PDB file of C-alpha atoms and ligand atoms in Angstrom:
ATOM      1  CA  MET A   1      -0.232  -0.214  -0.121  1.00 92.00           C
ATOM      2  CA  ASN A   2       1.228   3.169  -1.502  1.00 97.00           C
ATOM      3  CA  ILE A   3       0.831   6.744   0.872  1.00 98.00           C
ATOM      4  CA  THR A   4      -0.093   9.618  -1.419  1.00 98.00           C
ATOM      5  CA  GLN A   5       1.095  13.101  -1.371  1.00 98.00           C
ATOM      6  CA  SER A   6      -1.498  14.569  -0.115  1.00 98.00           C
ATOM      7  CA  GLU A   7      -1.055  11.395   3.575  1.00 98.00           C
ATOM      8  CA  ARG A   8       1.823  12.176   3.734  1.00 98.00           C
ATOM      9  CA  ASP A   9       1.618  16.003   4.366  1.00 98.00           C
ATOM     10  CA  ALA A  10      -1.255  14.530   6.826  1.00 98.00           C
ATOM     11  CA  VAL A  11       0.995  12.710   8.475  1.00 98.00           C
ATOM     12  CA  TYR A  12       4.501  15.269   8.630  1.00 98.00           C
ATOM     13  CA  LYS A  13       1.750  18.393   9.324  1.00 98.00           C
ATOM     14  CA  THR A  14       0.676  16.256  12.768  1.00 98.00           C
ATOM     15  CA  ILE A  15       4.401  15.996  13.171  1.00 98.00           C
ATOM     16  CA  PHE A  16       5.065  19.222  13.014  1.00 98.00           C
ATOM     17  CA  SER A  17       1.845  20.708  14.661  1.00 98.00           C
ATOM     18  CA  ARG A  18       2.161  18.359  17.879  1.00 98.00           C
ATOM     19  CA  ARG A  19       3.015  20.078  20.999  1.00 98.00           C
ATOM     20  CA  ASP A  20       2.461  19.563  25.079  1.00 98.00           C
ATOM     21  CA  VAL A  21       0.000  21.064  26.080  1.00 98.00           C
ATOM     22  CA  ARG A  22       0.559  21.816  29.839  1.00 97.00           C
ATOM     23  CA  GLY A  23      -2.399  25.337  29.572  1.00 97.00           C
ATOM     24  CA  GLU A  24      -4.778  24.918  26.973  1.00 98.00           C
ATOM     25  CA  PHE A  25      -7.408  22.661  27.700  1.00 98.00           C
ATOM     26  CA  LYS A  26     -11.082  22.583  27.202  1.00 98.00           C
ATOM     27  CA  PRO A  27     -13.342  20.672  29.356  1.00 97.00           C
ATOM     28  CA  ASP A  28     -15.584  19.597  26.429  1.00 98.00           C
ATOM     29  CA  GLN A  29     -15.797  15.638  26.837  1.00 97.00           C
ATOM     30  CA  ILE A  30     -13.878  13.408  24.334  1.00 98.00           C
ATOM     31  CA  PRO A  31     -16.181  11.179  22.489  1.00 98.00           C
ATOM     32  CA  ASP A  32     -15.585   7.313  23.444  1.00 98.00           C
ATOM     33  CA  ASP A  33     -14.863   6.179  19.924  1.00 98.00           C
ATOM     34  CA  VAL A  34     -12.205   9.442  19.507  1.00 98.00           C
ATOM     35  CA  LEU A  35     -10.554   7.807  22.552  1.00 98.00           C
ATOM     36  CA  MET A  36     -10.815   4.787  21.659  1.00 98.00           C
ATOM     37  CA  GLN A  37      -9.166   5.370  18.112  1.00 98.00           C
ATOM     38  CA  VAL A  38      -6.458   6.647  20.045  1.00 98.00           C
ATOM     39  CA  LEU A  39      -5.672   4.320  22.344  1.00 98.00           C
ATOM     40  CA  LYS A  40      -5.946   1.936  19.353  1.00 98.00           C
ATOM     41  CA  ALA A  41      -3.144   3.831  17.748  1.00 98.00           C
ATOM     42  CA  ALA A  42      -1.128   3.603  20.796  1.00 99.00           C
ATOM     43  CA  HIS A  43      -1.686  -0.077  20.801  1.00 98.00           C
ATOM     44  CA  HIS A  44      -0.542   0.039  17.080  1.00 98.00           C
ATOM     45  CA  ALA A  45       3.222   0.869  18.040  1.00 98.00           C
ATOM     46  CA  PRO A  46       6.230  -1.643  18.023  1.00 98.00           C
ATOM     47  CA  SER A  47       7.098  -3.400  20.814  1.00 98.00           C
ATOM     48  CA  VAL A  48      10.207  -5.943  21.603  1.00 97.00           C
ATOM     49  CA  GLY A  49       9.653  -9.198  19.981  1.00 97.00           C
ATOM     50  CA  PHE A  50       5.510  -7.917  19.839  1.00 98.00           C
ATOM     51  CA  MET A  51       5.241  -7.668  23.637  1.00 98.00           C
ATOM     52  CA  GLN A  52       2.575  -5.186  23.886  1.00 98.00           C
ATOM     53  CA  PRO A  53       3.453  -4.771  27.214  1.00 98.00           C
ATOM     54  CA  TRP A  54       1.931  -1.458  27.957  1.00 98.00           C
ATOM     55  CA  ASP A  55      -2.195  -0.913  29.588  1.00 98.00           C
ATOM     56  CA  PHE A  56      -3.989   2.299  30.149  1.00 98.00           C
ATOM     57  CA  ILE A  57      -5.514   3.464  33.255  1.00 98.00           C
ATOM     58  CA  ILE A  58      -7.842   5.911  32.106  1.00 98.00           C
ATOM     59  CA  VAL A  59      -8.532   8.852  35.195  1.00 98.00           C
ATOM     60  CA  LYS A  60     -11.112  10.668  35.111  1.00 98.00           C
ATOM     61  CA  ASN A  61     -12.190  11.084  38.487  1.00 98.00           C
ATOM     62  CA  ALA A  62     -11.955  14.630  40.116  1.00 98.00           C
ATOM     63  CA  ASP A  63      -9.970  13.079  43.575  1.00 98.00           C
ATOM     64  CA  THR A  64      -8.120  11.269  41.469  1.00 98.00           C
ATOM     65  CA  LYS A  65      -6.298  14.266  39.549  1.00 98.00           C
ATOM     66  CA  LYS A  66      -6.115  15.927  43.148  1.00 98.00           C
ATOM     67  CA  LYS A  67      -4.405  13.232  43.995  1.00 98.00           C
ATOM     68  CA  ILE A  68      -2.397  13.331  41.312  1.00 98.00           C
ATOM     69  CA  LYS A  69      -2.348  17.074  41.092  1.00 98.00           C
ATOM     70  CA  ASP A  70      -0.347  16.820  44.774  1.00 98.00           C
ATOM     71  CA  ALA A  71       2.279  14.386  43.962  1.00 98.00           C
ATOM     72  CA  PHE A  72       2.884  16.272  41.338  1.00 98.00           C
ATOM     73  CA  ALA A  73       3.445  19.561  44.119  1.00 97.00           C
ATOM     74  CA  LEU A  74       5.884  17.697  45.979  1.00 97.00           C
ATOM     75  CA  ALA A  75       7.773  16.540  43.507  1.00 97.00           C
ATOM     76  CA  HIS A  76       7.859  19.860  42.061  1.00 95.00           C
ATOM     77  CA  ALA A  77       9.174  21.470  44.659  1.00 94.00           C
ATOM     78  CA  GLU A  78      12.106  19.079  44.900  1.00 94.00           C
ATOM     79  CA  ALA A  79      13.088  19.922  41.079  1.00 94.00           C
ATOM     80  CA  ALA A  80      12.722  23.257  41.453  1.00 91.00           C
ATOM     81  CA  ASP A  81      16.178  23.388  44.695  1.00 90.00           C
ATOM     82  CA  MET A  82      17.685  21.567  41.588  1.00 93.00           C
ATOM     83  CA  PHE A  83      17.694  24.970  40.242  1.00 92.00           C
ATOM     84  CA  GLU A  84      20.564  27.288  40.228  1.00 92.00           C
ATOM     85  CA  ASP A  85      19.490  31.199  41.128  1.00 88.00           C
ATOM     86  CA  GLU A  86      17.960  32.891  37.789  1.00 87.00           C
ATOM     87  CA  LYS A  87      16.606  29.358  35.844  1.00 90.00           C
ATOM     88  CA  ARG A  88      15.277  28.220  39.477  1.00 93.00           C
ATOM     89  CA  GLU A  89      12.934  31.801  39.302  1.00 92.00           C
ATOM     90  CA  MET A  90      12.303  31.285  35.430  1.00 92.00           C
ATOM     91  CA  TYR A  91      11.709  27.029  36.296  1.00 93.00           C
ATOM     92  CA  LYS A  92       8.546  28.293  38.771  1.00 92.00           C
ATOM     93  CA  SER A  93       6.805  29.840  36.413  1.00 93.00           C
ATOM     94  CA  PHE A  94       6.392  27.688  33.900  1.00 94.00           C
ATOM     95  CA  LYS A  95       3.019  25.749  34.444  1.00 96.00           C
ATOM     96  CA  LEU A  96       4.066  22.315  33.896  1.00 97.00           C
ATOM     97  CA  GLU A  97       1.164  20.119  34.211  1.00 98.00           C
ATOM     98  CA  GLY A  98      -2.975  20.508  33.023  1.00 98.00           C
ATOM     99  CA  ILE A  99      -3.674  17.237  35.387  1.00 98.00           C
ATOM    100  CA  THR A 100      -6.836  18.819  37.031  1.00 98.00           C
ATOM    101  CA  GLU A 101      -7.929  20.320  33.819  1.00 98.00           C
ATOM    102  CA  ALA A 102      -7.894  18.094  31.395  1.00 98.00           C
ATOM    103  CA  PRO A 103     -11.016  16.268  30.981  1.00 98.00           C
ATOM    104  CA  ILE A 104      -8.789  12.799  31.596  1.00 98.00           C
ATOM    105  CA  GLY A 105      -5.519  11.480  32.603  1.00 98.00           C
ATOM    106  CA  ILE A 106      -3.887   8.296  30.667  1.00 98.00           C
ATOM    107  CA  CYS A 107      -1.202   6.776  33.176  1.00 98.00           C
ATOM    108  CA  VAL A 108       0.894   4.458  29.572  1.00 98.00           C
ATOM    109  CA  THR A 109       2.704   1.262  31.753  1.00 98.00           C
ATOM    110  CA  CYS A 110       4.531  -1.620  31.535  1.00 98.00           C
ATOM    111  CA  ASP A 111       4.245  -4.789  32.662  1.00 98.00           C
ATOM    112  CA  ARG A 112       7.309  -6.316  32.719  1.00 97.00           C
ATOM    113  CA  THR A 113       6.772  -9.765  32.701  1.00 97.00           C
ATOM    114  CA  ARG A 114       4.579 -10.148  29.778  1.00 97.00           C
ATOM    115  CA  ASN A 115       4.595 -13.098  27.606  1.00 92.00           C
ATOM    116  CA  GLY A 116       7.189 -14.953  29.773  1.00 90.00           C
ATOM    117  CA  PRO A 117      11.084 -14.029  31.288  1.00 93.00           C
ATOM    118  CA  VAL A 118      12.758 -14.247  27.742  1.00 92.00           C
ATOM    119  CA  VAL A 119      11.485 -11.763  25.064  1.00 92.00           C
ATOM    120  CA  ILE A 120      12.698 -11.893  21.204  1.00 94.00           C
ATOM    121  CA  GLY A 121      15.191  -8.487  21.635  1.00 93.00           C
ATOM    122  CA  ARG A 122      15.010  -7.628  24.914  1.00 95.00           C
ATOM    123  CA  THR A 123      17.520 -10.315  26.179  1.00 93.00           C
ATOM    124  CA  ALA A 124      20.800  -8.026  25.329  1.00 95.00           C
ATOM    125  CA  ILE A 125      19.073  -4.407  26.521  1.00 96.00           C
ATOM    126  CA  PRO A 126      16.691  -5.275  29.542  1.00 96.00           C
ATOM    127  CA  GLU A 127      14.790  -1.621  29.098  1.00 97.00           C
ATOM    128  CA  MET A 128      13.351  -2.891  26.147  1.00 98.00           C
ATOM    129  CA  ASP A 129      10.767  -3.878  27.255  1.00 98.00           C
ATOM    130  CA  LEU A 130      10.279   0.410  28.279  1.00 98.00           C
ATOM    131  CA  PHE A 131      10.866   1.543  25.269  1.00 98.00           C
ATOM    132  CA  SER A 132       8.047  -0.130  23.578  1.00 98.00           C
ATOM    133  CA  SER A 133       5.865   1.760  26.087  1.00 98.00           C
ATOM    134  CA  VAL A 134       7.257   4.818  25.263  1.00 98.00           C
ATOM    135  CA  CYS A 135       7.024   4.456  20.991  1.00 98.00           C
ATOM    136  CA  ALA A 136       2.764   3.473  22.630  1.00 99.00           C
ATOM    137  CA  VAL A 137       2.996   7.076  23.951  1.00 99.00           C
ATOM    138  CA  GLN A 138       4.552   8.712  20.984  1.00 98.00           C
ATOM    139  CA  ASN A 139       1.744   6.752  18.936  1.00 98.00           C
ATOM    140  CA  LEU A 140      -0.872   7.795  21.667  1.00 99.00           C
ATOM    141  CA  TRP A 141       0.162  11.311  21.190  1.00 98.00           C
ATOM    142  CA  LEU A 142       0.496  11.923  17.730  1.00 98.00           C
ATOM    143  CA  ALA A 143      -3.328   9.786  17.265  1.00 98.00           C
ATOM    144  CA  ALA A 144      -4.471  12.655  19.798  1.00 98.00           C
ATOM    145  CA  ARG A 145      -2.977  15.530  17.797  1.00 98.00           C
ATOM    146  CA  ALA A 146      -4.981  14.031  14.308  1.00 98.00           C
ATOM    147  CA  GLU A 147      -8.142  14.079  16.214  1.00 98.00           C
ATOM    148  CA  ASN A 148      -6.976  17.841  17.294  1.00 98.00           C
ATOM    149  CA  LEU A 149      -6.219  16.355  20.848  1.00 98.00           C
ATOM    150  CA  GLY A 150      -3.642  17.905  23.049  1.00 98.00           C
ATOM    151  CA  VAL A 151      -1.289  15.681  25.611  1.00 98.00           C
ATOM    152  CA  GLY A 152       0.883  16.904  28.084  1.00 98.00           C
ATOM    153  CA  TRP A 153       3.799  14.530  29.914  1.00 98.00           C
ATOM    154  CA  VAL A 154       3.559  14.958  33.278  1.00 98.00           C
ATOM    155  CA  SER A 155       6.891  13.217  34.527  1.00 98.00           C
ATOM    156  CA  ILE A 156       7.461  15.187  37.708  1.00 98.00           C
ATOM    157  CA  ILE A 157       6.207  12.745  40.335  1.00 98.00           C
ATOM    158  CA  HIS A 158       7.756  10.381  41.956  1.00 97.00           C
ATOM    159  CA  ASN A 159       6.284   6.479  40.935  1.00 97.00           C
ATOM    160  CA  GLU A 160       5.664   5.285  43.680  1.00 97.00           C
ATOM    161  CA  ALA A 161       3.278   7.961  43.933  1.00 98.00           C
ATOM    162  CA  LEU A 162       1.653   6.922  41.090  1.00 98.00           C
ATOM    163  CA  GLN A 163       1.648   3.050  41.198  1.00 98.00           C
ATOM    164  CA  GLU A 164      -0.197   3.897  45.120  1.00 98.00           C
ATOM    165  CA  ILE A 165      -3.031   6.210  43.620  1.00 98.00           C
ATOM    166  CA  LEU A 166      -3.596   4.305  40.779  1.00 98.00           C
ATOM    167  CA  LYS A 167      -3.413   1.150  42.918  1.00 98.00           C
ATOM    168  CA  THR A 168      -1.276  -0.684  40.252  1.00 98.00           C
ATOM    169  CA  PRO A 169       0.649  -4.441  41.461  1.00 96.00           C
ATOM    170  CA  ASP A 170       4.273  -4.233  41.787  1.00 95.00           C
ATOM    171  CA  HIS A 171       5.558  -6.091  38.130  1.00 95.00           C
ATOM    172  CA  ILE A 172       3.949  -3.301  36.850  1.00 98.00           C
ATOM    173  CA  VAL A 173       5.685   0.699  35.990  1.00 98.00           C
ATOM    174  CA  PRO A 174       4.672   3.201  35.180  1.00 98.00           C
ATOM    175  CA  VAL A 175       5.891   4.528  32.472  1.00 98.00           C
ATOM    176  CA  ALA A 176       4.092   8.213  31.686  1.00 98.00           C
ATOM    177  CA  TYR A 177       0.852   9.848  33.191  1.00 98.00           C
ATOM    178  CA  LEU A 178      -0.541  12.098  30.199  1.00 98.00           C
ATOM    179  CA  CYS A 179      -3.228  14.217  30.096  1.00 98.00           C
ATOM    180  CA  VAL A 180      -5.441  14.833  27.301  1.00 98.00           C
ATOM    181  CA  GLY A 181      -8.171  16.423  26.447  1.00 98.00           C
ATOM    182  CA  TYR A 182      -9.438  19.687  23.617  1.00 98.00           C
ATOM    183  CA  VAL A 183      -7.318  22.221  23.753  1.00 98.00           C
ATOM    184  CA  SER A 184      -8.331  26.049  22.855  1.00 98.00           C
ATOM    185  CA  PHE A 185      -5.547  26.583  20.600  1.00 98.00           C
ATOM    186  CA  PHE A 186      -1.736  24.479  19.910  1.00 98.00           C
ATOM    187  CA  HIS A 187       1.564  26.550  20.340  1.00 98.00           C
ATOM    188  CA  GLU A 188       4.059  27.112  17.727  1.00 97.00           C
ATOM    189  CA  LYS A 189       6.285  26.381  18.852  1.00 98.00           C
ATOM    190  CA  PRO A 190       7.972  24.436  22.083  1.00 98.00           C
ATOM    191  CA  GLU A 191       6.759  26.497  25.088  1.00 97.00           C
ATOM    192  CA  LEU A 192      10.133  26.041  26.808  1.00 97.00           C
ATOM    193  CA  GLU A 193      11.699  27.378  23.012  1.00 97.00           C
ATOM    194  CA  LYS A 194       9.571  30.009  23.352  1.00 96.00           C
ATOM    195  CA  ALA A 195      10.403  31.158  26.746  1.00 95.00           C
ATOM    196  CA  GLY A 196      13.899  31.153  25.720  1.00 94.00           C
ATOM    197  CA  TRP A 197      15.067  27.863  28.349  1.00 95.00           C
ATOM    198  CA  LEU A 198      16.046  25.806  25.083  1.00 96.00           C
ATOM    199  CA  ASN A 199      16.484  26.219  21.627  1.00 97.00           C
ATOM    200  CA  ARG A 200      15.843  23.598  18.948  1.00 98.00           C
ATOM    201  CA  GLU A 201      19.158  21.886  18.269  1.00 97.00           C
ATOM    202  CA  ASN A 202      20.544  22.429  15.676  1.00 97.00           C
ATOM    203  CA  ILE A 203      19.786  19.329  13.348  1.00 96.00           C
ATOM    204  CA  GLU A 204      22.887  19.144  10.696  1.00 95.00           C
ATOM    205  CA  SER A 205      25.339  19.068  14.086  1.00 94.00           C
ATOM    206  CA  LEU A 206      23.524  16.140  15.669  1.00 96.00           C
ATOM    207  CA  ILE A 207      23.928  13.564  12.028  1.00 97.00           C
ATOM    208  CA  HIS A 208      27.121  11.778  12.738  1.00 97.00           C
ATOM    209  CA  TYR A 209      28.367  10.238   8.892  1.00 97.00           C
ATOM    210  CA  GLU A 210      30.171   6.522  10.259  1.00 96.00           C
ATOM    211  CA  HIS A 211      31.592   6.908  13.282  1.00 95.00           C
ATOM    212  CA  TRP A 212      31.037   9.517  16.522  1.00 94.00           C
ATOM    213  CA  ALA A 213      33.674  12.094  15.403  1.00 92.00           C
ATOM    214  CA  SER A 214      32.891  12.599  11.248  1.00 87.00           C
ATOM    215  CA  LYS A 215      29.998  15.423  10.571  1.00 81.00           C
ATOM    216  CA  THR A 216      31.337  15.001   7.194  1.00 79.00           C
TER     217      THR A 216
HETATM  218  C1  LIG B 301       9.164  11.956  28.612  1.00 91.91           C
HETATM  219  C2  LIG B 301       9.483  13.081  28.990  1.00 91.91           C
HETATM  220  C3  LIG B 301       8.343  14.108  29.914  1.00 91.91           C
HETATM  221  C4  LIG B 301       7.865  15.367  29.737  1.00 91.91           C
HETATM  222  N1  LIG B 301       8.106  15.653  31.124  1.00 91.91           N
HETATM  223  C5  LIG B 301       6.690  17.097  31.093  1.00 91.91           C
HETATM  224  C6  LIG B 301       6.947  17.686  32.452  1.00 91.91           C
HETATM  225  O1  LIG B 301       6.360  16.714  33.332  1.00 91.91           O
HETATM  226  N2  LIG B 301       6.093  18.945  32.223  1.00 91.91           N
HETATM  227  C7  LIG B 301       5.226  19.160  30.945  1.00 91.91           C
HETATM  228  O2  LIG B 301       5.027  20.554  30.966  1.00 91.91           O
HETATM  229  N3  LIG B 301       6.441  19.106  29.372  1.00 91.91           N
HETATM  230  C8  LIG B 301       6.728  17.159  29.725  1.00 91.91           C
HETATM  231  N4  LIG B 301       7.205  17.420  28.573  1.00 91.91           N
HETATM  232  C9  LIG B 301       7.277  17.612  27.238  1.00 91.91           C
HETATM  233  C10 LIG B 301       8.874  18.132  27.197  1.00 91.91           C
HETATM  234  O3  LIG B 301       8.742  19.761  28.070  1.00 91.91           O
HETATM  235  C11 LIG B 301       8.259  19.196  25.498  1.00 91.91           C
HETATM  236  O4  LIG B 301       8.279  17.912  24.669  1.00 91.91           O
HETATM  237  C12 LIG B 301       9.186  19.801  24.915  1.00 91.91           C
HETATM  238  O5  LIG B 301       9.731  20.867  25.856  1.00 91.91           O
HETATM  239  C13 LIG B 301       9.283  19.731  23.285  1.00 91.91           C
HETATM  240  O6  LIG B 301       7.931  20.639  23.043  1.00 91.91           O
HETATM  241  P1  LIG B 301       6.804  19.850  22.736  1.00 91.91           P
HETATM  242  O7  LIG B 301       6.484  18.741  22.893  1.00 91.91           O
HETATM  243  O8  LIG B 301       5.220  21.401  22.619  1.00 91.91           O
HETATM  244  O9  LIG B 301       7.093  20.158  21.107  1.00 91.91           O
HETATM  245  C14 LIG B 301       7.805  15.995  28.563  1.00 91.91           C
HETATM  246  C15 LIG B 301       8.953  15.386  27.642  1.00 91.91           C
HETATM  247  C16 LIG B 301       8.912  14.128  27.578  1.00 91.91           C
HETATM  248  C17 LIG B 301       8.943  13.524  26.167  1.00 91.91           C
END
């Protein structure tokens, strides 16, 4: 099956206009079929040995969101102390989550025991199962953008807190807590870039030929 030019354009449009959303969530509910489509896209991500180690915990309950927000606040306060002076003030000024505003949260997890102890492709590098769940996150993020849904990844939170709040068994690792919802608008550029925190790296400087030291 060949991808046509207009389909290709749509894929790139989705990739380049995807943003991490924190402050622009609208309360509008996400129709079940749209949510299902986005989860299905996540479920069709590549995974090591076709392990499909992910699960998706959908959070709509306001009390649960409040607990997650409290856990974020703790980790956020710890994080602020790690930055120096000016950067600390800047860090504190950023909005880095939309936990209570987003109509739903989705925790993408990794079941490190799924399909037995020996998995094709996870033999030399054990983290490959976690990477597979991250692939599911990226599929979800892009499918959501194609549905005009915003996604914000909240990583300033301890996994132990998420495990306790979401009552996950010990062998389940939370990989991503995502805030998902319709948005008032998508920023054109990453907010951290706009704020002058960091610039997008020049792609030429990231490409190496044959070995690390060769840039041509
Ligand atoms: C693994 C991962 C964790 C992230 N954690 C957070 C977070 O805790 N809070 C936040 O506001 N953004 C978080 N982000 C979003 C990044 O800041 C964002 O992707 C980056 O600044 C580029 O912006 P863009 O996604 O809008 O292109 C995370 C992104 C990734 C991939």
